[in-house]
Amino acid sequence: MQSTVTPTHCPYCALQCGMNLTPAPDGTVEVSERTDFPVNRGALCGKGRTSAAVLASNVRLTSPLVRDEGGTLVPASWDEALDRIVAGLGRTRAEHGPDAVGVFGGGGLTNEKAYTLGKFARVVLGTSQIDYNGRFCMSSAAAAGIKAFGLDRGLPFPLEDIPKSGCVILVGSNLAETMPPSLRFFTELKENGGTLIVIDPRRTKTAEQADLHLAPRPGTDLALALGLLHLVIAEGRVDEEYVRERTAGWEDARAAAMAHWPEYVERITGVSVPQLRETVRLFCEPESAMVLTARGPEQQSKGTDTVGAWINLCLATGRAGRPLSGYGCLTGQGNGQGGREHGQKADQLPGYRKLDDPAARAHVAEVWGVDPDSLPGPGRSAYELLDALGTDIRSLLLMASNPVVSAPRAAHIEERIRSLDFLAVCDVVLSETAALADVVLPVTQWAEETGTTTNLEGRVLLRRRAITPPEGIRSDLEVMHELAARLGVEKGFPTDPEEVFEELRRASAGGAADYSGITYRRLAEENGVFWPCPAAVDAADVSEDAVPVGEAPAVHPGTPRLFLDRFATPDGRARFVPVSHRAIAEEPDDEYPVLLTTGRVVAQYQSGAQTRRVAELNAAAPGPFVELHPRLAARLGAAEGDPVAVVSRRGRAVAPARITNAIRPDTVFMPFHWPGEGRANTLTNPALDPTSRMPEFKACAVRLEAVER
């Protein structure tokens, strides 16, 4: 084992905090501060500090597993496991056609692995049925950003701009628990005289830091944004010159907003008219301001329109494409941004190209050395793909995802997974989904491999290999190389991540997410590079953000700040999109009178497949709970810690009561990290946004029942 200190990045959220890893003589790995990375400046949350615990051999998978005749997963050789996968996938293709084979990826895969997985699905398997769990993350914000700006990058500016702004509206994000090191940017904002407004149905740890906290009814963020825009118009706060010179479509958006007068919005949202007016004042009076959204407004069946309404507010007030202002989305998963840019999403090719664009198909096909006509068209979105398992899709290859816990209507999705003819899973631990597989392959983790990720700022980063993986562990790239060869494609699937990245550069060149000017060397020397970054640039295009790179003036510096000169639309103008309030897919009624919303806690991450294996994190957050208001608890007759059943039209979950005044009386909250009896996603509604295909995780109708124990 190496004994040197390796600078790298955390495996968890999209901050991708910098950290140092040092192997110890006893085989453990020490995580320490890395102060040179600007996103976290050495700060780490509990998940980051304990991230090396999952590297231990008693925690992670160390051998391939196959299901024996008795139905038990037993250790097997790599050859046997790979041959079983080839036989299973091959049998399905032969009997039912290539689209009967599905591929499901993850937002934690490196860019190299996400790129290769998309290529593997389309070139080797010939299937259109590929998507990934990032669809559940920020797809609504992506769709709205493309409509308005012509481009989707989570944050169009670095995090370091936030403290310099005059006001930030944070919509549906509890970053004090989901991204703790980022909270300092908002603390500095307030120290600099700026204002923080937090919009959340719960008074979270983040909301406690706010100058103003609005607690709307879950699922009403769209009406709230429209009500604020109505007041901006009525109070004469529209930046008419900006709207005239840099936007299009204002009149229709204006008319839609004017139908949402303050008293009407108050009735829908529960946010008072004085609070609406104060929000507009705080947002409009400073020279600069931002709106940042997260899963709260995005994980709705109208999430694209909801984010679009917040973007309209920014455009009407001249807050987009100007210094220290703009709309941004706080990406959740570690490589949620890069993961959807390079081809594991159902409708996309590398470089954020559209799969149904003939020019995009031709470009990528040339890089891949295949006929453009051989590439399948767009497939199903994530939930629709999972819902089709066992019927249209008979076999599934799954990497780095745990939909048995993380998917909406999870009990149904578990049934669909169990009904498959064949399931193969690549993972570092035996997740709840992997436990249902016919073959499980143990793969390398973040500290055992080199690769790139793209953080929430659009900053492409280099994760470095710090330790040697245990004997018998292979990388996902090696797995796809071996499977491709066994399926008759012996070239085009290298195992070296830098070689894959060099091909990714060519495939992304000229696309919206252009990485062609980025190299491993630059990433190491510059602490990351912001895309778009073309391979070459005229001297006139090099801005004050330029990063010196050797003696070559033709090297593009990367793009930390987007849209300052023009938006990524054909005419350079941002687009207003007219939207109107509509109800959530499932409003409360007499049978299900309460709203459920879901989210995360600080000590666990996503489906908990890794964090639930870390003792320190489990001690801090040992299991699920139901957060409810004292008035609701009194009606139920529940005391703190009593088991409470939460029942929706899709199922029933039971967890201890956590009684607090920090939540609305008409709403309950459950974290979604746990399987079993307390699985929150047993309850959630898979109603999909018509544009983004995002399920409505954040609002559904439930009833509460006391439980005798």
XYZ file of C-alpha atoms in Angstrom:
709
model
C 0.000 0.000 0.000
C 1.167 3.494 -0.839
C 2.241 5.706 2.059
C 2.003 9.101 0.383
C -0.696 11.725 0.874
C -3.080 11.838 -2.092
C -5.218 14.940 -2.729
C -8.643 13.896 -3.959
C -12.375 14.527 -3.478
C -15.197 13.225 -1.289
C -17.351 10.421 -2.765
C -20.677 11.844 -1.639
C -22.554 15.021 -2.603
C -22.092 17.431 -5.502
C -19.865 19.787 -3.529
C -17.119 17.209 -4.154
C -15.164 18.617 -1.221
C -11.393 18.376 -1.396
C -9.711 15.987 1.039
C -6.390 14.228 1.553
C -6.085 10.468 1.921
C -3.173 8.768 3.668
C -2.885 4.967 3.940
C -1.907 3.778 7.424
C 0.297 0.742 8.222
C -2.674 -1.128 9.700
C -4.518 -1.010 6.372
C -6.902 1.790 7.253
C -7.016 5.113 5.433
C -6.825 8.489 7.142
C -8.966 11.357 5.836
C -7.563 14.833 6.499
C -8.196 18.440 5.544
C -7.258 19.784 2.150
C -7.380 23.544 2.437
C -6.416 24.418 -1.129
C -9.775 23.465 -2.663
C -12.011 26.574 -2.760
C -15.369 24.833 -2.376
C -14.776 23.594 1.173
C -11.375 25.075 2.193
C -10.693 22.001 4.287
C -14.102 21.720 5.969
C -15.734 18.278 5.861
C -19.073 17.010 7.126
C -19.402 13.782 9.098
C -19.983 11.771 5.948
C -16.791 13.082 4.393
C -14.737 12.540 7.545
C -15.871 8.913 7.798
C -15.867 8.167 4.061
C -12.873 5.832 4.283
C -14.793 3.474 6.579
C -16.586 1.948 3.594
C -13.216 0.920 2.134
C -12.815 -1.710 4.849
C -13.009 -5.319 3.689
C -15.582 -6.208 6.340
C -17.947 -3.546 4.961
C -17.655 -3.852 1.196
C -18.030 -6.659 -1.317
C -14.811 -8.569 -2.017
C -15.934 -11.347 -4.378
C -18.407 -11.806 -7.230
C -21.646 -13.429 -6.120
C -23.983 -15.641 -8.131
C -27.328 -17.131 -7.189
C -27.180 -20.896 -6.758
C -29.928 -23.428 -7.441
C -31.265 -22.943 -3.937
C -31.671 -19.191 -4.488
C -28.737 -18.108 -2.325
C -26.011 -15.672 -3.418
C -22.683 -17.485 -3.151
C -19.089 -16.470 -4.030
C -17.946 -17.234 -7.566
C -15.010 -16.582 -9.878
C -14.981 -13.566 -12.155
C -15.157 -15.769 -15.242
C -18.246 -17.547 -13.964
C -19.934 -14.290 -12.971
C -19.183 -12.537 -16.276
C -20.236 -15.581 -18.289
C -23.547 -15.678 -16.410
C -24.170 -12.027 -17.216
C -23.389 -12.558 -20.895
C -25.679 -15.600 -20.964
C -28.499 -13.757 -19.191
C -28.352 -10.620 -21.324
C -27.715 -12.611 -24.485
C -30.693 -14.881 -23.910
C -32.989 -11.888 -23.475
C -31.686 -10.175 -26.608
C -32.091 -13.346 -28.642
C -35.619 -14.092 -27.431
C -37.096 -10.603 -27.056
C -34.830 -8.150 -28.913
C -32.276 -5.579 -27.698
C -34.826 -3.239 -26.086
C -35.807 -6.024 -23.699
C -32.440 -5.399 -22.015
C -32.319 -2.379 -19.706
C -29.393 -0.458 -18.262
C -29.702 1.699 -15.137
C -26.834 3.917 -13.990
C -26.078 6.294 -11.154
C -25.237 9.894 -10.447
C -22.202 8.754 -8.464
C -20.442 7.232 -11.471
C -17.422 9.164 -12.733
C -17.662 10.885 -16.102
C -15.572 8.119 -17.613
C -17.872 5.383 -16.328
C -21.092 7.251 -17.212
C -19.749 7.848 -20.718
C -18.743 4.210 -21.152
C -22.046 2.917 -19.779
C -23.994 4.950 -22.349
C -21.711 3.724 -25.115
C -21.963 0.123 -23.869
C -25.764 0.223 -23.875
C -26.042 1.639 -27.375
C -23.081 0.029 -29.150
C -22.749 -3.376 -27.458
C -26.290 -4.115 -26.312
C -28.039 -2.037 -28.972
C -30.702 -0.985 -26.480
C -32.489 2.322 -26.132
C -33.505 1.431 -22.580
C -30.938 3.279 -20.481
C -31.428 5.938 -17.828
C -30.053 6.721 -14.384
C -31.038 7.782 -10.889
C -29.966 11.355 -11.577
C -33.342 11.689 -13.263
C -34.648 11.805 -9.684
C -32.225 14.610 -8.756
C -32.425 17.813 -10.804
C -33.985 16.908 -14.139
C -36.737 19.513 -13.701
C -34.199 22.276 -13.134
C -32.250 21.032 -16.156
C -35.336 21.137 -18.368
C -36.294 24.618 -17.178
C -32.745 25.895 -17.620
C -32.597 24.639 -21.193
C -35.947 26.255 -21.994
C -34.912 29.611 -20.545
C -31.182 29.816 -21.145
C -30.509 27.210 -23.828
C -28.128 25.398 -21.476
C -28.244 23.400 -18.264
C -25.414 23.773 -15.794
C -26.431 23.595 -12.141
C -24.753 26.809 -11.039
C -23.800 29.287 -13.779
C -21.334 30.878 -11.368
C -18.907 29.644 -8.686
C -20.053 29.239 -5.097
C -17.614 31.990 -4.151
C -19.985 34.530 -5.783
C -22.781 33.836 -3.283
C -21.351 35.833 -0.342
C -20.907 38.862 -2.589
C -24.530 39.000 -3.710
C -27.118 41.277 -2.118
C -29.839 38.690 -1.547
C -30.265 34.947 -2.025
C -33.608 33.155 -2.120
C -33.007 29.504 -1.285
C -35.978 27.383 -2.372
C -36.481 23.884 -0.985
C -32.956 23.199 0.221
C -31.764 22.185 3.667
C -28.090 22.524 2.820
C -27.105 22.772 6.480
C -27.779 19.020 6.538
C -27.385 17.969 2.903
C -24.219 19.992 2.138
C -22.920 21.323 5.471
C -19.612 22.794 4.192
C -21.561 25.038 1.803
C -23.368 26.815 4.634
C -20.380 29.082 5.192
C -21.070 30.822 1.851
C -24.469 31.869 3.184
C -23.053 32.809 6.579
C -20.556 35.057 4.784
C -23.410 36.488 2.705
C -25.077 37.703 5.881
C -21.788 38.923 7.358
C -21.316 41.018 4.215
C -24.719 42.656 4.682
C -26.635 40.428 2.273
C -29.992 38.814 2.999
C -30.892 35.119 3.057
C -34.495 34.072 2.403
C -35.307 30.378 2.873
C -38.462 28.782 1.495
C -39.294 25.419 3.078
C -42.388 23.860 4.698
C -40.149 22.970 7.668
C -38.111 25.245 9.889
C -34.910 23.360 9.151
C -31.414 24.092 10.396
C -30.964 26.066 7.189
C -34.180 28.033 7.718
C -32.976 28.956 11.204
C -30.113 30.864 9.563
C -32.435 32.913 7.357
C -33.362 36.568 7.673
C -36.798 35.559 6.402
C -38.323 32.068 6.372
C -41.407 31.320 4.278
C -43.169 28.004 5.013
C -45.482 27.269 2.077
C -47.698 24.236 1.818
C -45.761 21.470 -0.005
C -46.315 21.551 -3.741
C -47.219 25.257 -3.949
C -43.812 26.721 -4.845
C -45.072 27.486 -8.356
C -47.874 29.683 -7.064
C -45.467 31.357 -4.648
C -43.035 32.333 -7.418
C -45.890 33.621 -9.582
C -47.232 35.685 -6.690
C -43.829 37.286 -6.192
C -43.579 38.111 -9.896
C -47.088 39.613 -9.765
C -45.917 41.962 -7.016
C -42.724 42.826 -8.912
C -44.911 43.934 -11.813
C -47.511 45.703 -9.675
C -44.888 47.599 -7.691
C -43.016 48.740 -10.804
C -39.862 46.747 -10.052
C -39.430 45.160 -13.510
C -36.074 45.944 -15.144
C -37.645 47.095 -18.400
C -34.349 47.795 -20.185
C -32.964 44.361 -19.361
C -36.198 42.650 -20.403
C -36.176 44.561 -23.696
C -32.514 43.948 -24.546
C -31.802 40.467 -23.205
C -35.039 38.444 -23.158
C -37.954 37.265 -25.265
C -41.510 36.195 -24.436
C -42.153 38.657 -21.632
C -45.736 39.627 -22.467
C -47.130 36.106 -22.191
C -45.230 35.434 -18.953
C -46.394 38.780 -17.581
C -50.025 37.973 -18.328
C -49.727 34.579 -16.637
C -48.191 36.107 -13.515
C -50.834 38.831 -13.238
C -53.485 36.130 -12.761
C -51.819 35.232 -9.439
C -52.666 38.170 -7.183
C -51.277 38.160 -3.625
C -54.425 37.185 -1.731
C -55.025 34.267 -4.114
C -51.450 33.092 -3.617
C -51.792 33.427 0.166
C -54.808 31.077 0.084
C -52.914 28.505 -1.990
C -49.555 28.609 -0.201
C -50.309 29.716 3.347
C -47.664 32.444 3.000
C -49.097 35.792 4.084
C -49.315 38.803 1.793
C -46.999 40.873 4.055
C -44.378 38.118 3.783
C -44.753 38.097 -0.001
C -44.243 41.862 -0.142
C -41.237 41.711 2.190
C -39.657 39.011 0.022
C -40.020 41.184 -3.082
C -38.518 44.172 -1.281
C -35.515 42.232 0.010
C -34.917 40.641 -3.391
C -35.316 43.748 -5.537
C -33.625 46.490 -3.519
C -29.978 45.259 -3.699
C -27.981 45.699 -6.884
C -27.534 41.921 -7.172
C -29.568 38.878 -6.122
C -29.864 35.150 -6.754
C -32.457 32.378 -6.647
C -31.163 28.887 -5.870
C -33.454 25.864 -6.023
C -33.036 22.278 -4.854
C -35.203 19.191 -4.682
C -38.137 20.897 -2.918
C -39.554 22.697 -5.965
C -37.996 20.302 -8.476
C -39.293 16.901 -7.310
C -42.853 17.687 -8.317
C -45.088 16.664 -11.193
C -44.901 20.336 -12.232
C -41.236 20.814 -11.301
C -40.164 22.172 -14.687
C -42.830 24.876 -14.607
C -42.034 25.631 -10.962
C -38.360 26.224 -11.675
C -39.374 28.162 -14.775
C -41.420 30.517 -12.606
C -38.416 31.227 -10.399
C -36.302 31.850 -13.496
C -38.964 34.266 -14.755
C -38.630 36.183 -11.483
C -34.883 36.476 -12.066
C -35.320 37.589 -15.681
C -37.994 40.180 -14.922
C -35.753 41.809 -12.321
C -32.615 41.642 -14.471
C -30.975 39.098 -12.175
C -29.653 36.565 -14.736
C -26.466 36.849 -16.759
C -25.165 39.670 -14.597
C -22.323 39.613 -12.057
C -23.237 38.188 -8.634
C -26.799 37.487 -9.806
C -28.705 34.693 -11.436
C -30.650 31.488 -11.138
C -28.872 28.314 -10.059
C -29.688 24.762 -9.027
C -27.957 22.967 -6.163
C -27.190 19.573 -7.689
C -27.444 16.707 -5.204
C -25.473 13.628 -6.225
C -21.693 13.562 -6.422
C -21.607 13.533 -10.225
C -25.222 14.382 -10.892
C -24.077 17.118 -13.272
C -21.485 15.166 -15.252
C -23.520 11.977 -15.066
C -26.227 13.325 -17.338
C -23.907 15.175 -19.712
C -22.206 12.222 -21.319
C -24.759 9.654 -22.314
C -26.340 7.578 -19.553
C -29.564 9.549 -19.763
C -32.316 8.122 -21.990
C -32.340 10.947 -24.527
C -28.747 12.167 -24.569
C -25.345 11.566 -26.119
C -21.968 12.805 -24.825
C -21.473 16.559 -24.615
C -25.125 17.033 -23.641
C -26.131 16.321 -27.216
C -29.673 15.228 -28.027
C -30.023 11.647 -29.170
C -32.647 12.545 -31.775
C -30.424 15.206 -33.423
C -28.967 13.777 -36.676
C -25.858 15.958 -36.445
C -25.236 14.835 -32.860
C -25.658 11.195 -33.818
C -23.252 11.593 -36.722
C -20.591 13.277 -34.584
C -20.677 10.712 -31.787
C -20.978 7.772 -34.171
C -17.803 8.908 -35.920
C -15.941 9.012 -32.589
C -17.283 5.562 -31.738
C -16.579 4.141 -35.198
C -20.149 3.012 -35.841
C -22.922 3.801 -38.305
C -25.164 6.612 -36.984
C -28.201 4.587 -38.032
C -27.106 1.787 -35.695
C -27.609 3.971 -32.631
C -31.008 3.400 -31.014
C -33.304 6.323 -30.364
C -34.416 7.776 -27.024
C -35.681 5.310 -24.424
C -37.755 5.417 -21.268
C -37.039 7.771 -18.382
C -35.887 6.320 -15.054
C -39.218 5.590 -13.386
C -40.814 4.442 -16.625
C -37.874 2.099 -17.213
C -38.163 0.631 -13.716
C -41.929 0.316 -14.083
C -41.436 -1.731 -17.289
C -39.163 -4.310 -15.632
C -40.421 -7.862 -15.942
C -42.743 -6.988 -18.839
C -41.194 -5.057 -21.748
C -37.742 -5.127 -20.129
C -36.770 -8.656 -19.115
C -33.118 -8.249 -18.052
C -31.321 -5.372 -16.350
C -27.709 -4.318 -15.849
C -27.568 -1.902 -12.926
C -24.608 0.156 -11.702
C -24.293 2.307 -8.583
C -27.972 2.673 -7.727
C -30.385 1.251 -5.157
C -33.929 1.789 -6.488
C -35.461 -0.662 -3.999
C -34.992 2.167 -1.468
C -34.702 5.295 -3.621
C -37.432 4.957 -6.262
C -40.948 6.319 -5.740
C -43.662 3.721 -5.106
C -40.754 1.572 -3.979
C -42.716 -1.565 -3.058
C -44.024 -1.715 -6.622
C -40.541 -1.185 -8.050
C -39.214 -3.954 -5.796
C -41.897 -6.253 -7.239
C -40.891 -5.289 -10.783
C -37.227 -6.004 -10.025
C -38.110 -9.397 -8.531
C -40.055 -10.251 -11.696
C -37.037 -9.851 -14.005
C -35.700 -12.839 -15.896
C -32.192 -11.680 -15.051
C -30.573 -8.931 -12.928
C -26.869 -8.069 -12.723
C -25.617 -5.416 -10.298
C -22.232 -3.723 -9.989
C -21.728 -2.123 -6.585
C -19.291 -1.683 -3.716
C -21.698 -3.032 -1.082
C -24.553 -5.515 -1.043
C -27.364 -2.981 -1.278
C -31.026 -3.929 -0.962
C -31.222 -4.012 -4.770
C -28.011 -6.016 -5.166
C -29.397 -8.594 -2.738
C -32.087 -9.404 -5.336
C -29.631 -9.901 -8.211
C -28.684 -13.062 -10.074
C -25.095 -11.805 -10.290
C -23.357 -9.173 -8.162
C -19.961 -7.801 -9.191
C -17.729 -6.081 -6.580
C -16.197 -2.951 -8.068
C -13.603 -0.387 -7.063
C -14.496 2.674 -5.026
C -13.578 6.344 -5.310
C -10.264 6.027 -3.404
C -9.220 2.975 -5.414
C -9.568 4.467 -8.890
C -8.830 7.603 -10.858
C -11.544 9.477 -12.704
C -13.285 12.800 -13.134
C -16.467 14.223 -11.683
C -18.264 17.516 -12.324
C -19.466 19.337 -9.234
C -22.526 21.526 -8.778
C -20.650 24.559 -10.160
C -19.802 22.822 -13.445
C -16.212 22.469 -12.242
C -14.648 19.298 -13.679
C -12.428 17.654 -11.040
C -9.854 14.883 -10.875
C -10.361 12.196 -8.275
C -7.072 10.382 -7.761
C -6.413 6.780 -6.838
C -4.979 6.732 -3.330
C -4.887 3.021 -2.482
C -4.751 -0.324 -4.225
C -8.091 -2.163 -4.231
C -8.303 -5.559 -2.573
C -7.466 -8.581 -4.664
C -10.445 -9.735 -6.665
C -11.988 -6.283 -7.134
C -12.296 -4.809 -10.630
C -13.338 -1.394 -11.875
C -16.580 -0.710 -13.715
C -14.480 0.091 -16.790
C -12.885 -3.358 -16.583
C -16.312 -4.937 -16.201
C -17.651 -3.218 -19.319
C -14.480 -4.076 -21.244
C -14.840 -7.763 -20.361
C -18.564 -7.879 -21.082
C -18.141 -6.076 -24.410
C -15.447 -8.535 -25.482
C -17.600 -11.515 -24.508
C -20.504 -10.003 -26.447
C -18.390 -9.627 -29.586
C -17.095 -6.029 -29.337
C -13.387 -6.363 -28.601
C -12.345 -2.753 -29.245
C -13.586 0.596 -28.060
C -13.876 -0.088 -24.331
C -10.533 0.762 -22.710
C -9.945 0.165 -19.018
C -7.638 3.145 -18.449
C -9.744 6.120 -17.267
C -7.499 8.728 -18.874
C -7.808 6.957 -22.220
C -11.587 7.002 -21.807
C -11.482 10.700 -20.929
C -9.487 11.465 -24.075
C -12.257 9.849 -26.123
C -14.900 11.703 -24.084
C -13.145 14.962 -24.976
C -13.538 14.200 -28.677
C -17.127 13.059 -28.291
C -18.098 16.197 -26.332
C -16.310 18.635 -28.679
C -18.726 21.200 -30.030
C -21.527 20.089 -27.735
C -23.226 22.160 -25.070
C -21.061 20.497 -22.392
C -17.765 20.802 -24.256
C -14.874 19.177 -22.374
C -12.506 19.045 -25.344
C -10.081 21.581 -23.858
C -9.804 19.763 -20.533
C -7.033 17.269 -19.768
C -6.013 15.301 -16.710
C -2.902 17.444 -16.497
C -4.926 20.656 -16.428
C -7.283 19.274 -13.813
C -4.346 18.411 -11.567
C -2.575 21.730 -12.069
C -5.599 24.054 -11.914
C -7.718 22.392 -9.212
C -10.496 21.808 -11.721
C -11.731 23.463 -14.921
C -15.217 24.841 -15.580
C -17.039 23.692 -18.714
C -17.683 24.669 -21.442
C -14.020 24.508 -22.316
C -13.354 24.044 -26.037
C -10.022 22.737 -27.251
C -8.935 26.100 -28.681
C -10.037 29.710 -28.432
C -9.311 33.050 -30.006
C -7.430 35.514 -27.825
C -10.476 37.813 -27.879
C -12.519 35.141 -26.080
C -10.175 34.893 -23.106
C -11.850 36.782 -20.254
C -10.596 38.040 -16.918
C -11.466 34.579 -15.573
C -8.683 33.073 -17.696
C -6.472 30.549 -15.989
C -2.837 30.749 -17.122
C -1.801 27.474 -18.742
C 1.886 27.330 -19.634
C 2.887 29.609 -22.472
C -0.011 28.785 -24.808
C -2.431 31.709 -25.264
C -4.769 29.538 -27.365
C -5.782 27.335 -24.439
C -9.342 28.019 -23.297
C -9.462 29.011 -19.616
C -12.810 27.362 -18.904
C -16.024 29.227 -18.112
C -16.674 29.887 -14.414
C -19.471 32.353 -15.179
C -22.043 31.768 -17.888
C -24.350 34.142 -19.774
C -22.561 37.432 -18.958
C -22.533 38.398 -22.647
C -25.299 36.266 -24.113
C -27.459 33.273 -23.329
C -26.981 29.934 -25.089
C -29.975 30.441 -27.374
C -29.819 31.042 -31.130
C -30.366 34.799 -30.718
C -28.548 35.112 -27.373
C -31.720 36.086 -25.521
C -33.164 34.324 -22.484
C -36.693 33.012 -22.870
C -39.565 33.733 -20.519
C -41.830 30.691 -20.344
C -45.432 31.455 -19.330
C -46.595 29.140 -16.537
C -49.604 28.983 -14.248
C -50.302 27.351 -10.904
C -51.789 23.878 -10.863
C -52.391 21.467 -8.036
C -50.118 18.582 -7.135
C -51.073 15.222 -8.632
C -52.613 13.992 -5.364
C -54.231 16.558 -3.111
C -55.350 15.609 0.428
C -58.957 14.490 0.885
C -61.126 13.010 3.633
C -59.440 9.602 3.373
C -55.869 10.937 3.132
C -56.010 14.387 4.779
C -52.310 15.105 5.407
C -49.406 15.953 3.095
C -46.176 13.954 3.190
C -42.861 15.451 2.137
C -39.498 13.692 2.189
C -35.823 14.575 2.438
C -32.463 13.841 4.009
C -30.726 14.020 7.370
C -27.153 15.116 7.904
C -25.648 11.752 8.890
C -27.011 9.675 6.002
C -26.779 9.922 2.223
C -29.300 9.008 -0.478
C -30.495 5.373 -0.070
C -27.994 4.901 2.767
C -26.391 1.886 1.092
C -22.950 3.090 2.153
C -23.550 5.459 5.075
C -25.721 2.924 6.932
C -22.589 0.778 7.148
C -20.624 3.418 9.092
C -20.971 3.101 12.878
C -20.470 6.794 13.657
C -23.142 7.840 11.156
C -25.594 5.201 12.362
C -25.120 6.362 15.930
C -26.101 9.881 14.843
C -29.039 8.771 12.674
C -29.995 5.184 13.536
C -33.289 4.946 11.711
C -36.335 6.557 10.118
C -38.821 8.819 11.871
C -42.025 10.728 11.208
C -41.806 14.435 11.934
C -45.186 15.940 12.830
C -46.620 19.038 14.463
C -47.879 18.850 18.086
C -51.472 19.550 17.004
C -51.385 16.650 14.566
C -49.764 14.411 17.189
C -52.455 15.355 19.730
C -55.254 14.417 17.326
C -53.535 11.084 16.749
C -52.811 10.565 20.446
C -49.116 10.050 19.707
C -46.267 10.960 22.050
C -42.597 11.485 21.190
C -41.094 8.176 20.056
C -44.396 6.351 19.633
C -44.660 4.280 16.445
C -46.784 6.004 13.828
C -48.051 4.495 10.597
C -48.083 6.733 7.536
C -50.401 5.347 4.852
C -50.754 6.440 1.236
C -52.545 4.909 -1.737
C -49.330 3.013 -2.489
C -48.502 1.480 0.857
C -47.746 1.835 4.548
C -44.615 2.847 6.479
C -44.096 2.803 10.246
C -41.550 4.864 12.180
C -41.226 6.642 15.555
C -42.888 10.028 15.991
C -40.690 13.112 16.241
C -42.915 15.937 17.444
C -41.856 19.499 16.622
C -43.212 22.976 16.006
C -40.766 23.257 13.090
C -43.222 21.741 10.609
C -46.618 22.855 9.319
C -49.640 21.276 11.077
C -50.946 19.920 7.755
C -47.655 18.219 6.800
C -45.484 15.310 7.921
C -41.869 14.684 6.963
C -39.943 11.420 6.580
C -36.276 10.908 5.597
C -35.818 8.361 2.817
C -32.512 6.635 3.681
C -33.850 3.363 5.117
C -35.393 0.166 3.746
C -37.926 -2.058 5.449
C -40.881 -0.975 7.543
C -39.818 2.674 7.640
C -39.141 3.033 3.898
C -40.494 6.483 3.028
C -40.547 5.784 -0.703
C -43.114 3.054 -0.188
C -45.493 6.013 0.087
C -44.298 8.499 -2.541
C -46.152 9.264 -5.739
C -44.597 8.366 -9.116
C -46.676 10.988 -10.943
C -44.270 12.422 -13.533
C -43.494 15.915 -14.726
C -44.515 15.942 -18.415
C -41.221 17.478 -19.516
C -38.501 16.256 -17.150
C -40.165 12.937 -16.194
C -39.310 13.712 -12.585
C -41.507 11.868 -10.052
C -43.419 13.819 -7.404
C -41.358 12.807 -4.353
C -42.073 16.005 -2.440
C -45.842 15.939 -1.983
C -48.471 13.229 -1.677
C -51.623 12.623 0.360
C -51.388 10.355 3.417
C -53.197 9.516 6.627
C -51.695 8.737 10.017
C -52.553 5.797 12.231
C -51.518 4.959 15.769
C -49.648 1.664 16.079
C -49.924 -0.726 19.003
C -46.609 -2.292 20.038
